[in-house]
Amino acid sequence: MTGAPLSPPAPVLLAWDLPTRLAKWSLAALVGLAFLSRYYGDAGLVWHQWNGLAILVVVVFRLFWGLVGGSTARFAGFLRGPRAALRYVACLLRGRPQHFLGHNPLGGWVVMALLGLVAAQALTGLFTSDDIIVYGPMTPVVSDETIRSASVWHQRLYPYLLALIGLHVATNIAYSLFGRDNLIRAMMSGTKPAASYADRAPATPGGIGRALACLVLAVVVVFGGIALAGGHPFP
């Protein structure tokens, strides 16, 4: 007696290439570690500072990759005007959501807002000090007033960043549970089910060599920029 023939796997399309996914998950892990190293790290916050520098490297990499990466990673591929975002929301409210292989018009701007807030949090950290034992990499070259202002903003931006991260996570979970697009699975596997999408399908991946070049350039920009400005790039 033979068993029933196995059904072929459902066809899938490439949605996000490997460098894009690694950047996203690395940034998510580093932001979580920034919280842990701030409250449970060493007294001088050395690991917290290294954590912030790593975040800046990933953010700069993502900016470069947004220019030369895969089709769904490029800003030109998913950043659309306010009308497109409003049209997307209107279709969503009417129960006829548009489906995108990459970021939808609203989600694209949320991604940019997250990158901006994370970058601002990390940049202000470069100039932060507690005037006792914690001195950010750029504190030797700026005034006391700049240090005080940066320290205030480093604390002030934190709840807004947490709120936006929470909204982003909740939205992705909702889409994955109740929508057609399982965004969490797609960002892990890099693929989505083959279907009709509003943007170009399948995605065109970015080359690994190009990604490595962007990563090296990001390291040079962050650490070299601090050194050229007269700061201490190595906490």
mmCIF file of C-alpha atoms in Angstrom:
data_model
loop_
_atom_site.group_PDB
_atom_site.id
_atom_site.type_symbol
_atom_site.label_atom_id
_atom_site.label_comp_id
_atom_site.label_asym_id
_atom_site.label_seq_id
_atom_site.Cartn_x
_atom_site.Cartn_y
_atom_site.Cartn_z
ATOM 1 C CA MET A 1 0.000 0.000 0.000
ATOM 2 C CA THR A 2 1.474 3.274 -1.081
ATOM 3 C CA GLY A 3 0.914 6.549 0.687
ATOM 4 C CA ALA A 4 -0.710 9.580 -0.875
ATOM 5 C CA PRO A 5 1.663 11.576 -3.071
ATOM 6 C CA LEU A 6 3.221 14.552 -1.386
ATOM 7 C CA SER A 7 1.896 17.890 -2.598
ATOM 8 C CA PRO A 8 4.535 20.193 -4.056
ATOM 9 C CA PRO A 9 5.607 23.104 -1.856
ATOM 10 C CA ALA A 10 3.741 26.346 -2.426
ATOM 11 C CA PRO A 11 5.666 28.692 -4.727
ATOM 12 C CA VAL A 12 7.364 31.629 -3.061
ATOM 13 C CA LEU A 13 8.997 34.870 -4.157
ATOM 14 C CA LEU A 14 12.071 36.610 -2.814
ATOM 15 C CA ALA A 15 10.951 39.564 -0.693
ATOM 16 C CA TRP A 16 14.054 40.702 1.237
ATOM 17 C CA ASP A 17 17.649 39.731 0.604
ATOM 18 C CA LEU A 18 20.015 38.415 3.277
ATOM 19 C CA PRO A 19 21.896 41.683 4.039
ATOM 20 C CA THR A 20 18.596 43.514 4.585
ATOM 21 C CA ARG A 21 17.373 40.855 6.998
ATOM 22 C CA LEU A 22 20.672 40.677 8.858
ATOM 23 C CA ALA A 23 20.682 44.455 9.280
ATOM 24 C CA LYS A 24 17.118 44.457 10.626
ATOM 25 C CA TRP A 25 17.621 41.658 13.138
ATOM 26 C CA SER A 26 21.057 42.917 14.178
ATOM 27 C CA LEU A 27 19.607 46.349 14.885
ATOM 28 C CA ALA A 28 16.731 44.820 16.851
ATOM 29 C CA ALA A 29 19.167 42.767 18.952
ATOM 30 C CA LEU A 30 21.494 45.721 19.534
ATOM 31 C CA VAL A 31 18.664 47.998 20.654
ATOM 32 C CA GLY A 32 17.596 45.344 23.151
ATOM 33 C CA LEU A 33 21.188 44.923 24.348
ATOM 34 C CA ALA A 34 21.488 48.704 24.732
ATOM 35 C CA PHE A 35 18.745 48.545 27.347
ATOM 36 C CA LEU A 36 20.430 45.660 29.170
ATOM 37 C CA SER A 37 23.911 47.212 29.063
ATOM 38 C CA ARG A 38 22.527 50.498 30.365
ATOM 39 C CA TYR A 39 20.849 49.044 33.437
ATOM 40 C CA TYR A 40 22.814 45.840 34.013
ATOM 41 C CA GLY A 41 26.217 46.647 32.529
ATOM 42 C CA ASP A 42 29.448 47.947 34.022
ATOM 43 C CA ALA A 43 29.566 51.153 36.055
ATOM 44 C CA GLY A 44 31.466 53.069 33.374
ATOM 45 C CA LEU A 45 28.950 51.983 30.712
ATOM 46 C CA VAL A 46 31.809 50.853 28.465
ATOM 47 C CA TRP A 47 29.742 48.028 26.982
ATOM 48 C CA HIS A 48 26.830 50.413 26.547
ATOM 49 C CA GLN A 49 29.073 52.727 24.534
ATOM 50 C CA TRP A 50 30.325 49.856 22.383
ATOM 51 C CA ASN A 51 26.693 48.906 21.904
ATOM 52 C CA GLY A 52 25.877 52.427 20.703
ATOM 53 C CA LEU A 53 28.798 52.430 18.272
ATOM 54 C CA ALA A 54 27.644 49.100 16.847
ATOM 55 C CA ILE A 55 24.150 50.556 16.412
ATOM 56 C CA LEU A 56 25.601 53.505 14.496
ATOM 57 C CA VAL A 57 27.535 51.120 12.225
ATOM 58 C CA VAL A 58 24.364 49.173 11.403
ATOM 59 C CA VAL A 59 22.361 52.376 10.815
ATOM 60 C CA VAL A 60 25.036 53.782 8.471
ATOM 61 C CA PHE A 61 25.229 50.423 6.699
ATOM 62 C CA ARG A 62 21.448 50.475 6.232
ATOM 63 C CA LEU A 63 21.624 53.976 4.774
ATOM 64 C CA PHE A 64 24.237 52.839 2.250
ATOM 65 C CA TRP A 65 22.277 49.671 1.544
ATOM 66 C CA GLY A 66 19.184 51.782 0.969
ATOM 67 C CA LEU A 67 21.009 53.290 -1.994
ATOM 68 C CA VAL A 68 22.741 50.279 -3.552
ATOM 69 C CA GLY A 69 21.057 47.193 -2.032
ATOM 70 C CA GLY A 70 18.344 44.876 -3.271
ATOM 71 C CA SER A 71 15.189 46.270 -4.873
ATOM 72 C CA THR A 72 13.040 46.062 -1.725
ATOM 73 C CA ALA A 73 15.857 47.489 0.431
ATOM 74 C CA ARG A 74 16.334 50.652 -1.632
ATOM 75 C CA PHE A 75 14.639 53.792 -0.384
ATOM 76 C CA ALA A 76 13.608 54.616 -3.939
ATOM 77 C CA GLY A 77 11.734 51.324 -4.008
ATOM 78 C CA PHE A 78 9.547 51.799 -0.941
ATOM 79 C CA LEU A 79 9.452 55.480 0.019
ATOM 80 C CA ARG A 80 6.343 57.008 -1.494
ATOM 81 C CA GLY A 81 4.544 60.309 -0.993
ATOM 82 C CA PRO A 82 1.797 61.153 1.511
ATOM 83 C CA ARG A 83 -0.947 60.385 -1.019
ATOM 84 C CA ALA A 84 0.262 56.816 -1.428
ATOM 85 C CA ALA A 85 0.347 56.352 2.350
ATOM 86 C CA LEU A 86 -3.166 57.808 2.754
ATOM 87 C CA ARG A 87 -4.459 55.659 -0.111
ATOM 88 C CA TYR A 88 -2.983 52.586 1.550
ATOM 89 C CA VAL A 89 -4.659 53.430 4.879
ATOM 90 C CA ALA A 90 -7.990 54.087 3.135
ATOM 91 C CA CYS A 91 -7.867 50.710 1.384
ATOM 92 C CA LEU A 92 -6.961 49.059 4.680
ATOM 93 C CA LEU A 93 -9.944 50.659 6.452
ATOM 94 C CA ARG A 94 -12.279 49.541 3.660
ATOM 95 C CA GLY A 95 -11.118 45.964 4.097
ATOM 96 C CA ARG A 96 -9.342 45.863 0.728
ATOM 97 C CA PRO A 97 -5.675 46.237 1.677
ATOM 98 C CA GLN A 98 -3.036 46.557 -0.988
ATOM 99 C CA HIS A 99 -0.369 43.889 -0.753
ATOM 100 C CA PHE A 100 3.278 44.761 -1.225
ATOM 101 C CA LEU A 101 6.211 42.414 -1.596
ATOM 102 C CA GLY A 102 8.428 44.896 0.272
ATOM 103 C CA HIS A 103 7.390 47.663 2.644
ATOM 104 C CA ASN A 104 3.978 49.208 2.101
ATOM 105 C CA PRO A 105 3.784 53.023 1.728
ATOM 106 C CA LEU A 106 2.992 53.555 5.417
ATOM 107 C CA GLY A 107 5.406 50.948 6.713
ATOM 108 C CA GLY A 108 8.229 52.474 4.683
ATOM 109 C CA TRP A 109 7.944 55.752 6.570
ATOM 110 C CA VAL A 110 7.733 53.920 9.888
ATOM 111 C CA VAL A 111 11.033 52.227 9.006
ATOM 112 C CA MET A 112 12.605 55.612 8.294
ATOM 113 C CA ALA A 113 11.238 57.041 11.548
ATOM 114 C CA LEU A 114 12.718 54.103 13.463
ATOM 115 C CA LEU A 115 16.093 54.527 11.782
ATOM 116 C CA GLY A 116 16.010 58.253 12.522
ATOM 117 C CA LEU A 117 15.132 57.812 16.194
ATOM 118 C CA VAL A 118 17.668 55.028 16.718
ATOM 119 C CA ALA A 119 20.346 57.145 15.020
ATOM 120 C CA ALA A 120 19.444 60.190 17.134
ATOM 121 C CA GLN A 121 19.590 58.098 20.305
ATOM 122 C CA ALA A 122 23.015 56.722 19.392
ATOM 123 C CA LEU A 123 24.396 60.093 18.221
ATOM 124 C CA THR A 124 23.367 61.908 21.387
ATOM 125 C CA GLY A 125 25.025 59.100 23.329
ATOM 126 C CA LEU A 126 28.355 60.079 21.777
ATOM 127 C CA PHE A 127 28.168 63.409 23.635
ATOM 128 C CA THR A 128 26.693 62.146 26.914
ATOM 129 C CA SER A 129 28.390 62.252 30.304
ATOM 130 C CA ASP A 130 27.424 61.896 33.944
ATOM 131 C CA ASP A 131 30.369 64.144 34.968
ATOM 132 C CA ILE A 132 31.701 61.349 37.180
ATOM 133 C CA ILE A 133 32.921 58.252 35.330
ATOM 134 C CA VAL A 134 30.895 58.070 32.097
ATOM 135 C CA TYR A 135 32.213 60.105 29.185
ATOM 136 C CA GLY A 136 30.973 59.556 25.647
ATOM 137 C CA PRO A 137 33.457 59.339 22.755
ATOM 138 C CA MET A 138 32.853 62.946 21.649
ATOM 139 C CA THR A 139 32.783 64.674 25.048
ATOM 140 C CA PRO A 140 36.443 65.827 24.868
ATOM 141 C CA VAL A 141 35.763 68.106 21.887
ATOM 142 C CA VAL A 142 32.481 69.825 22.772
ATOM 143 C CA SER A 143 31.364 72.343 25.353
ATOM 144 C CA ASP A 144 29.777 71.538 28.703
ATOM 145 C CA GLU A 145 26.521 73.000 27.430
ATOM 146 C CA THR A 146 26.515 70.621 24.457
ATOM 147 C CA ILE A 147 27.189 67.682 26.779
ATOM 148 C CA ARG A 148 24.333 68.703 29.082
ATOM 149 C CA SER A 149 21.953 69.150 26.157
ATOM 150 C CA ALA A 150 22.941 65.828 24.558
ATOM 151 C CA SER A 151 22.557 64.028 27.874
ATOM 152 C CA VAL A 152 19.048 65.443 28.302
ATOM 153 C CA TRP A 153 18.011 64.442 24.776
ATOM 154 C CA HIS A 154 19.553 60.989 25.166
ATOM 155 C CA GLN A 155 17.120 60.406 28.026
ATOM 156 C CA ARG A 156 14.205 62.297 26.459
ATOM 157 C CA LEU A 157 14.201 60.382 23.170
ATOM 158 C CA TYR A 158 14.170 56.984 24.845
ATOM 159 C CA PRO A 159 10.411 56.689 25.623
ATOM 160 C CA TYR A 160 9.517 57.837 22.098
ATOM 161 C CA LEU A 161 11.818 55.186 20.665
ATOM 162 C CA LEU A 162 10.244 52.531 22.874
ATOM 163 C CA ALA A 163 6.743 53.634 21.826
ATOM 164 C CA LEU A 164 7.580 53.480 18.121
ATOM 165 C CA ILE A 165 9.263 50.091 18.505
ATOM 166 C CA GLY A 166 6.187 48.816 20.355
ATOM 167 C CA LEU A 167 3.892 50.102 17.606
ATOM 168 C CA HIS A 168 6.097 48.530 14.935
ATOM 169 C CA VAL A 169 6.171 45.149 16.685
ATOM 170 C CA ALA A 170 2.414 45.176 17.418
ATOM 171 C CA THR A 171 1.614 46.043 13.788
ATOM 172 C CA ASN A 172 3.836 43.278 12.451
ATOM 173 C CA ILE A 173 2.270 40.748 14.816
ATOM 174 C CA ALA A 174 -1.232 41.859 13.798
ATOM 175 C CA TYR A 175 -0.383 41.544 10.104
ATOM 176 C CA SER A 176 1.165 38.127 10.689
ATOM 177 C CA LEU A 177 -1.806 36.798 12.674
ATOM 178 C CA PHE A 178 -4.766 38.355 10.878
ATOM 179 C CA GLY A 179 -3.526 39.507 7.485
ATOM 180 C CA ARG A 180 -2.397 37.743 4.357
ATOM 181 C CA ASP A 181 1.199 38.876 4.854
ATOM 182 C CA ASN A 182 3.163 37.062 7.564
ATOM 183 C CA LEU A 183 5.734 39.829 7.905
ATOM 184 C CA ILE A 184 7.706 38.237 10.727
ATOM 185 C CA ARG A 185 8.145 34.960 8.854
ATOM 186 C CA ALA A 186 8.993 36.834 5.659
ATOM 187 C CA MET A 187 11.680 38.907 7.364
ATOM 188 C CA MET A 188 13.188 35.699 8.737
ATOM 189 C CA SER A 189 12.992 33.573 5.586
ATOM 190 C CA GLY A 190 13.268 36.380 3.041
ATOM 191 C CA THR A 191 10.322 35.052 1.021
ATOM 192 C CA LYS A 192 6.596 35.567 0.616
ATOM 193 C CA PRO A 193 3.976 33.391 -1.109
ATOM 194 C CA ALA A 194 3.783 33.901 -4.847
ATOM 195 C CA ALA A 195 0.879 36.272 -5.512
ATOM 196 C CA SER A 196 -0.036 39.535 -7.152
ATOM 197 C CA TYR A 197 1.743 42.434 -5.441
ATOM 198 C CA ALA A 198 1.490 46.172 -5.932
ATOM 199 C CA ASP A 199 5.267 46.522 -6.235
ATOM 200 C CA ARG A 200 7.757 44.670 -8.408
ATOM 201 C CA ALA A 201 7.984 40.931 -7.846
ATOM 202 C CA PRO A 202 10.155 39.043 -7.256
ATOM 203 C CA ALA A 203 12.688 41.226 -5.502
ATOM 204 C CA THR A 204 16.153 41.624 -6.955
ATOM 205 C CA PRO A 205 18.766 40.783 -4.300
ATOM 206 C CA GLY A 206 21.814 42.891 -3.590
ATOM 207 C CA GLY A 207 25.226 41.285 -3.964
ATOM 208 C CA ILE A 208 27.080 39.989 -0.904
ATOM 209 C CA GLY A 209 30.294 41.683 -2.052
ATOM 210 C CA ARG A 210 28.501 45.008 -2.250
ATOM 211 C CA ALA A 211 27.036 44.442 1.212
ATOM 212 C CA LEU A 212 30.487 43.743 2.675
ATOM 213 C CA ALA A 213 31.814 46.917 1.039
ATOM 214 C CA CYS A 214 28.949 48.901 2.602
ATOM 215 C CA LEU A 215 29.715 47.365 6.006
ATOM 216 C CA VAL A 216 33.416 48.232 5.796
ATOM 217 C CA LEU A 217 32.553 51.757 4.693
ATOM 218 C CA ALA A 218 30.083 52.104 7.594
ATOM 219 C CA VAL A 219 32.795 51.071 10.096
ATOM 220 C CA VAL A 220 35.192 53.606 8.566
ATOM 221 C CA VAL A 221 32.573 56.373 8.648
ATOM 222 C CA VAL A 222 31.646 55.813 12.304
ATOM 223 C CA PHE A 223 35.045 55.171 13.876
ATOM 224 C CA GLY A 224 37.028 57.290 11.426
ATOM 225 C CA GLY A 225 34.565 60.161 11.745
ATOM 226 C CA ILE A 226 34.886 60.196 15.536
ATOM 227 C CA ALA A 227 38.673 60.069 15.323
ATOM 228 C CA LEU A 228 38.854 62.844 12.705
ATOM 229 C CA ALA A 229 36.601 65.018 14.871
ATOM 230 C CA GLY A 230 39.033 64.643 17.766
ATOM 231 C CA GLY A 231 36.992 62.175 19.827
ATOM 232 C CA HIS A 232 37.918 58.791 21.267
ATOM 233 C CA PRO A 233 36.434 56.120 18.961
ATOM 234 C CA PHE A 234 37.364 53.243 21.287
ATOM 235 C CA PRO A 235 35.694 53.516 24.748
#
